[in-house]
GROMACS .gro file of C-alpha atoms in nm:
model
  242
    1MET     CA    1   0.000   0.003  -0.004
    2MET     CA    2   0.154   0.330  -0.111
    3LYS     CA    3   0.085   0.649   0.093
    4ILE     CA    4   0.157   1.003  -0.007
    5VAL     CA    5   0.195   1.262   0.262
    6PHE     CA    6   0.104   1.634   0.222
    7MET     CA    7   0.223   1.909   0.450
    8GLY     CA    8  -0.105   2.106   0.480
    9LYS     CA    9  -0.461   2.050   0.590
   10SER     CA   10  -0.705   1.892   0.344
   11ASN     CA   11  -0.899   2.217   0.288
   12GLU     CA   12  -0.574   2.381   0.161
   13TYR     CA   13  -0.579   2.175  -0.168
   14GLU     CA   14  -0.782   2.158  -0.490
   15ILE     CA   15  -0.861   1.825  -0.647
   16GLU     CA   16  -0.954   1.779  -1.015
   17LYS     CA   17  -1.019   1.462  -1.213
   18SER     CA   18  -0.761   1.396  -1.474
   19SER     CA   19  -0.834   1.452  -1.841
   20PHE     CA   20  -0.566   1.194  -1.935
   21CYS     CA   21  -0.662   0.895  -1.731
   22SER     CA   22  -1.005   0.769  -1.625
   23GLU     CA   23  -0.881   0.664  -1.276
   24ALA     CA   24  -0.650   0.945  -1.172
   25PHE     CA   25  -0.670   1.310  -1.043
   26LEU     CA   26  -0.460   1.621  -0.993
   27ILE     CA   27  -0.414   1.769  -0.648
   28LYS     CA   28  -0.289   2.121  -0.624
   29ASP     CA   29  -0.167   2.288  -0.311
   30LYS     CA   30  -0.324   2.634  -0.276
   31ILE     CA   31  -0.039   2.749  -0.057
   32PRO     CA   32   0.252   2.878  -0.275
   33ASN     CA   33   0.596   2.714  -0.263
   34ARG     CA   34   0.489   2.409  -0.065
   35ASP     CA   35   0.359   2.085  -0.221
   36GLY     CA   36   0.288   2.210  -0.567
   37ILE     CA   37   0.082   1.986  -0.801
   38ASP     CA   38   0.076   1.609  -0.799
   39PHE     CA   39  -0.071   1.357  -1.042
   40ILE     CA   40  -0.225   1.078  -0.835
   41THR     CA   41  -0.311   0.735  -0.982
   42LYS     CA   42  -0.452   0.419  -0.816
   43ASN     CA   43  -0.100   0.318  -0.723
   44VAL     CA   44  -0.148   0.553  -0.428
   45SER     CA   45  -0.385   0.402  -0.166
   46ILE     CA   46  -0.387   0.675   0.099
   47LEU     CA   47  -0.352   1.049   0.092
   48GLU     CA   48  -0.241   1.180   0.428
   49PHE     CA   49  -0.293   1.545   0.525
   50SER     CA   50  -0.203   1.706   0.848
   51ASP     CA   51  -0.568   1.681   0.962
   52GLU     CA   52  -0.729   1.401   0.765
   53ASN     CA   53  -0.655   1.080   0.568
   54PHE     CA   54  -0.849   0.991   0.254
   55SER     CA   55  -0.834   0.686   0.034
   56PHE     CA   56  -0.782   0.700  -0.344
   57ASP     CA   57  -1.121   0.529  -0.403
   58GLU     CA   58  -1.307   0.779  -0.181
   59ILE     CA   59  -1.174   1.074  -0.378
   60ILE     CA   60  -1.244   0.919  -0.722
   61LYS     CA   61  -1.601   0.832  -0.617
   62HIS     CA   62  -1.653   1.188  -0.490
   63LEU     CA   63  -1.525   1.333  -0.822
   64GLU     CA   64  -1.764   1.111  -1.025
   65VAL     CA   65  -2.084   1.179  -0.821
   66ASP     CA   66  -2.259   1.517  -0.835
   67VAL     CA   67  -2.336   1.590  -0.473
   68GLY     CA   68  -2.516   1.893  -0.347
   69GLU     CA   69  -2.358   1.915  -0.001
   70ASP     CA   70  -2.039   1.823   0.178
   71ILE     CA   71  -2.013   1.457   0.270
   72ILE     CA   72  -1.925   1.378   0.631
   73ILE     CA   73  -1.779   1.030   0.699
   74VAL     CA   74  -1.786   0.920   1.064
   75GLU     CA   75  -1.572   0.624   1.165
   76ASN     CA   76  -1.573   0.429   1.495
   77PHE     CA   77  -1.315   0.179   1.606
   78PHE     CA   78  -1.420  -0.065   1.873
   79GLN     CA   79  -1.187  -0.214   2.130
   80GLN     CA   80  -1.316  -0.559   2.052
   81GLU     CA   81  -1.412  -0.695   1.710
   82LYS     CA   82  -1.753  -0.864   1.698
   83ASP     CA   83  -1.977  -0.999   1.435
   84LYS     CA   84  -2.155  -0.714   1.252
   85ASP     CA   85  -2.505  -0.854   1.314
   86GLU     CA   86  -2.427  -0.890   1.686
   87ILE     CA   87  -2.318  -0.530   1.713
   88GLU     CA   88  -2.618  -0.394   1.528
   89SER     CA   89  -2.844  -0.605   1.751
   90ILE     CA   90  -2.684  -0.455   2.066
   91LEU     CA   91  -2.704  -0.100   1.939
   92LYS     CA   92  -3.075  -0.130   1.850
   93GLU     CA   93  -3.159  -0.222   2.211
   94ASN     CA   94  -3.119  -0.020   2.530
   95ILE     CA   95  -2.759  -0.090   2.591
   96THR     CA   96  -2.681  -0.206   2.942
   97GLN     CA   97  -2.389  -0.062   3.134
   98GLU     CA   98  -2.200  -0.387   3.090
   99SER     CA   99  -2.243  -0.401   2.708
  100SER     CA  100  -2.176  -0.029   2.684
  101GLN     CA  101  -1.835  -0.078   2.848
  102LYS     CA  102  -1.778  -0.387   2.628
  103PHE     CA  103  -1.823  -0.192   2.308
  104GLN     CA  104  -1.700   0.148   2.423
  105SER     CA  105  -1.555   0.337   2.124
  106SER     CA  106  -1.180   0.368   2.163
  107LYS     CA  107  -1.154   0.628   1.887
  108THR     CA  108  -1.415   0.834   1.697
  109PHE     CA  109  -1.350   1.092   1.433
  110SER     CA  110  -1.524   1.249   1.128
  111ARG     CA  111  -1.387   1.347   0.793
  112ILE     CA  112  -1.542   1.598   0.557
  113PHE     CA  113  -1.520   1.611   0.177
  114LYS     CA  114  -1.537   1.985   0.120
  115ASN     CA  115  -1.707   2.037  -0.222
  116SER     CA  116  -1.535   2.377  -0.247
  117ASN     CA  117  -1.200   2.192  -0.278
  118PHE     CA  118  -1.322   1.966  -0.565
  119ILE     CA  119  -1.328   2.087  -0.923
  120ILE     CA  120  -1.621   1.906  -1.079
  121LYS     CA  121  -1.639   1.957  -1.453
  122ASN     CA  122  -1.984   2.038  -1.596
  123GLU     CA  123  -2.073   1.790  -1.872
  124ASN     CA  124  -2.393   1.964  -1.975
  125ASN     CA  125  -2.237   2.099  -2.295
  126ILE     CA  126  -2.084   1.774  -2.404
  127GLN     CA  127  -2.225   1.620  -2.722
  128SER     CA  128  -2.345   1.267  -2.636
  129ASP     CA  129  -2.502   0.978  -2.819
  130ILE     CA  130  -2.637   0.636  -2.721
  131MET     CA  131  -2.688   0.366  -2.970
  132GLU     CA  132  -2.735  -0.008  -3.016
  133ILE     CA  133  -2.590  -0.194  -3.315
  134SER     CA  134  -2.527  -0.549  -3.428
  135LYS     CA  135  -2.204  -0.721  -3.313
  136GLU     CA  136  -2.120  -0.775  -3.686
  137ASP     CA  137  -2.150  -0.406  -3.785
  138GLU     CA  138  -1.863  -0.165  -3.813
  139LEU     CA  139  -1.894   0.150  -3.611
  140GLU     CA  140  -1.797   0.493  -3.751
  141ILE     CA  141  -1.731   0.644  -3.414
  142PHE     CA  142  -1.742   1.011  -3.503
  143LYS     CA  143  -1.987   0.999  -3.795
  144THR     CA  144  -2.234   1.248  -3.625
  145LEU     CA  145  -1.965   1.467  -3.464
  146GLU     CA  146  -1.992   1.842  -3.521
  147PHE     CA  147  -1.780   2.116  -3.368
  148GLU     CA  148  -1.699   2.476  -3.433
  149GLU     CA  149  -1.391   2.603  -3.611
  150LYS     CA  150  -1.098   2.657  -3.378
  151GLU     CA  151  -0.730   2.574  -3.334
  152ILE     CA  152  -0.666   2.255  -3.140
  153SER     CA  153  -0.334   2.146  -2.984
  154PHE     CA  154  -0.436   1.840  -2.786
  155VAL     CA  155  -0.677   1.558  -2.874
  156LYS     CA  156  -0.749   1.237  -2.681
  157LEU     CA  157  -0.977   0.945  -2.776
  158GLU     CA  158  -1.061   0.694  -2.505
  159ILE     CA  159  -1.227   0.354  -2.554
  160MET     CA  160  -1.341   0.211  -2.228
  161ASN     CA  161  -1.373  -0.160  -2.175
  162TYR     CA  162  -1.137  -0.222  -2.459
  163ASP     CA  163  -1.030  -0.584  -2.522
  164SER     CA  164  -0.722  -0.617  -2.746
  165TYR     CA  165  -0.822  -0.975  -2.831
  166TYR     CA  166  -1.168  -0.890  -2.970
  167ASP     CA  167  -1.152  -0.515  -3.052
  168SER     CA  168  -0.983  -0.332  -3.330
  169LEU     CA  169  -0.959   0.039  -3.432
  170ASN     CA  170  -0.869   0.155  -3.786
  171PHE     CA  171  -0.818   0.503  -3.926
  172ASN     CA  172  -0.697   0.666  -4.246
  173LEU     CA  173  -0.340   0.809  -4.207
  174GLU     CA  174  -0.367   0.971  -4.553
  175VAL     CA  175  -0.596   1.241  -4.395
  176PHE     CA  176  -0.384   1.279  -4.079
  177PRO     CA  177  -0.366   1.648  -3.978
  178SER     CA  178  -0.038   1.810  -4.079
  179GLY     CA  179   0.181   1.943  -3.794
  180ALA     CA  180   0.050   1.683  -3.552
  181SER     CA  181   0.201   1.372  -3.397
  182TYR     CA  182   0.016   1.081  -3.234
  183LYS     CA  183   0.065   0.795  -2.995
  184TYR     CA  184  -0.160   0.523  -2.859
  185GLY     CA  185  -0.160   0.262  -2.585
  186ILE     CA  186  -0.382   0.042  -2.367
  187SER     CA  187  -0.397   0.075  -1.992
  188GLN     CA  188  -0.644  -0.080  -1.744
  189ASN     CA  189  -0.890  -0.194  -2.023
  190THR     CA  190  -0.893   0.156  -2.173
  191MET     CA  191  -0.742   0.233  -2.512
  192TYR     CA  192  -0.596   0.582  -2.562
  193VAL     CA  193  -0.513   0.766  -2.882
  194ILE     CA  194  -0.352   1.106  -2.831
  195LEU     CA  195  -0.270   1.371  -3.085
  196GLN     CA  196  -0.054   1.677  -3.018
  197GLY     CA  197   0.039   1.973  -3.227
  198LYS     CA  198  -0.133   2.264  -3.393
  199MET     CA  199  -0.437   2.134  -3.584
  200SER     CA  200  -0.729   2.304  -3.756
  201SER     CA  201  -1.072   2.162  -3.666
  202VAL     CA  202  -1.145   2.111  -4.038
  203SER     CA  203  -0.856   1.873  -4.097
  204LEU     CA  204  -0.896   1.710  -3.765
  205CYS     CA  205  -1.267   1.644  -3.823
  206ARG     CA  206  -1.179   1.478  -4.159
  207PHE     CA  207  -0.930   1.246  -3.980
  208LEU     CA  208  -1.165   1.167  -3.690
  209LYS     CA  209  -1.448   1.067  -3.924
  210SER     CA  210  -1.222   0.798  -4.064
  211PHE     CA  211  -1.206   0.612  -3.737
  212ILE     CA  212  -1.374   0.274  -3.755
  213TYR     CA  213  -1.419   0.038  -3.459
  214LYS     CA  214  -1.479  -0.341  -3.503
  215ASN     CA  215  -1.599  -0.579  -3.243
  216LYS     CA  216  -1.519  -0.952  -3.295
  217ASN     CA  217  -1.669  -1.074  -2.970
  218LYS     CA  218  -1.961  -1.310  -3.019
  219LYS     CA  219  -2.106  -1.206  -2.688
  220SER     CA  220  -2.298  -0.880  -2.635
  221THR     CA  221  -2.074  -0.606  -2.513
  222TYR     CA  222  -2.089  -0.240  -2.409
  223LYS     CA  223  -1.835   0.023  -2.502
  224THR     CA  224  -1.797   0.389  -2.420
  225PHE     CA  225  -1.601   0.628  -2.649
  226SER     CA  226  -1.499   0.980  -2.539
  227LEU     CA  227  -1.325   1.260  -2.715
  228THR     CA  228  -1.124   1.541  -2.553
  229PHE     CA  229  -1.011   1.863  -2.716
  230ASN     CA  230  -0.758   2.085  -2.532
  231HIS     CA  231  -0.815   1.891  -2.210
  232ASN     CA  232  -1.194   1.942  -2.218
  233MET     CA  233  -1.429   1.656  -2.308
  234ILE     CA  234  -1.650   1.744  -2.602
  235TYR     CA  235  -1.807   1.417  -2.706
  236LYS     CA  236  -1.918   1.088  -2.550
  237LEU     CA  237  -2.071   0.790  -2.732
  238SER     CA  238  -2.214   0.489  -2.551
  239VAL     CA  239  -2.272   0.175  -2.768
  240SER     CA  240  -2.433  -0.164  -2.696
  241PHE     CA  241  -2.321  -0.435  -2.938
  242VAL     CA  242  -2.601  -0.699  -2.942
   0.00000   0.00000   0.00000
């Protein structure tokens, strides 16, 4: 279990979900010349601040759920471990002095997820589509994509639940945007295609519309495709292959 230790209190940091990786986030120290900015992946289990400890999974879950108020987590540690049902049964009854002493809390503390410290991106302006197609059909991923004319320097395509044994992705390099470079890879069942360099949206759109996904799995599957421009998600496609 890897732990990362920060010098300040938890409310002195900003946390933002990563645009590069589905299970990662950026944490920025709001106090100058101290911890700076860290890129946190699931290799880190615990984030320890001077006042609170949070797990990686807790923070990821909070970033993915739109909550209207701060979440308070209360934890109790009992001096003696007992079966969960037995403890619940005792707590529901009028606890006697003897049982009260038996299960006296040795340590109680609360932790608060301050929403003001989390940067939750608004996805209301994202183009999104949901479709269902046959397993035998090819998918033109960006066939319906439309976007305004602008200069783009960073593009990222993600295919979630990607299986390199059954899945394949093809595109036409003859219409590749001039002045750009690309790289791709697969990590934690997600395929990434990243383009960097100055690109016009016209040439980029021509290239993206050449992307074709093929599914060779005989079983029904579900895939999610997302497209990011300049670190902002602009398109999300959810497809069921039946």
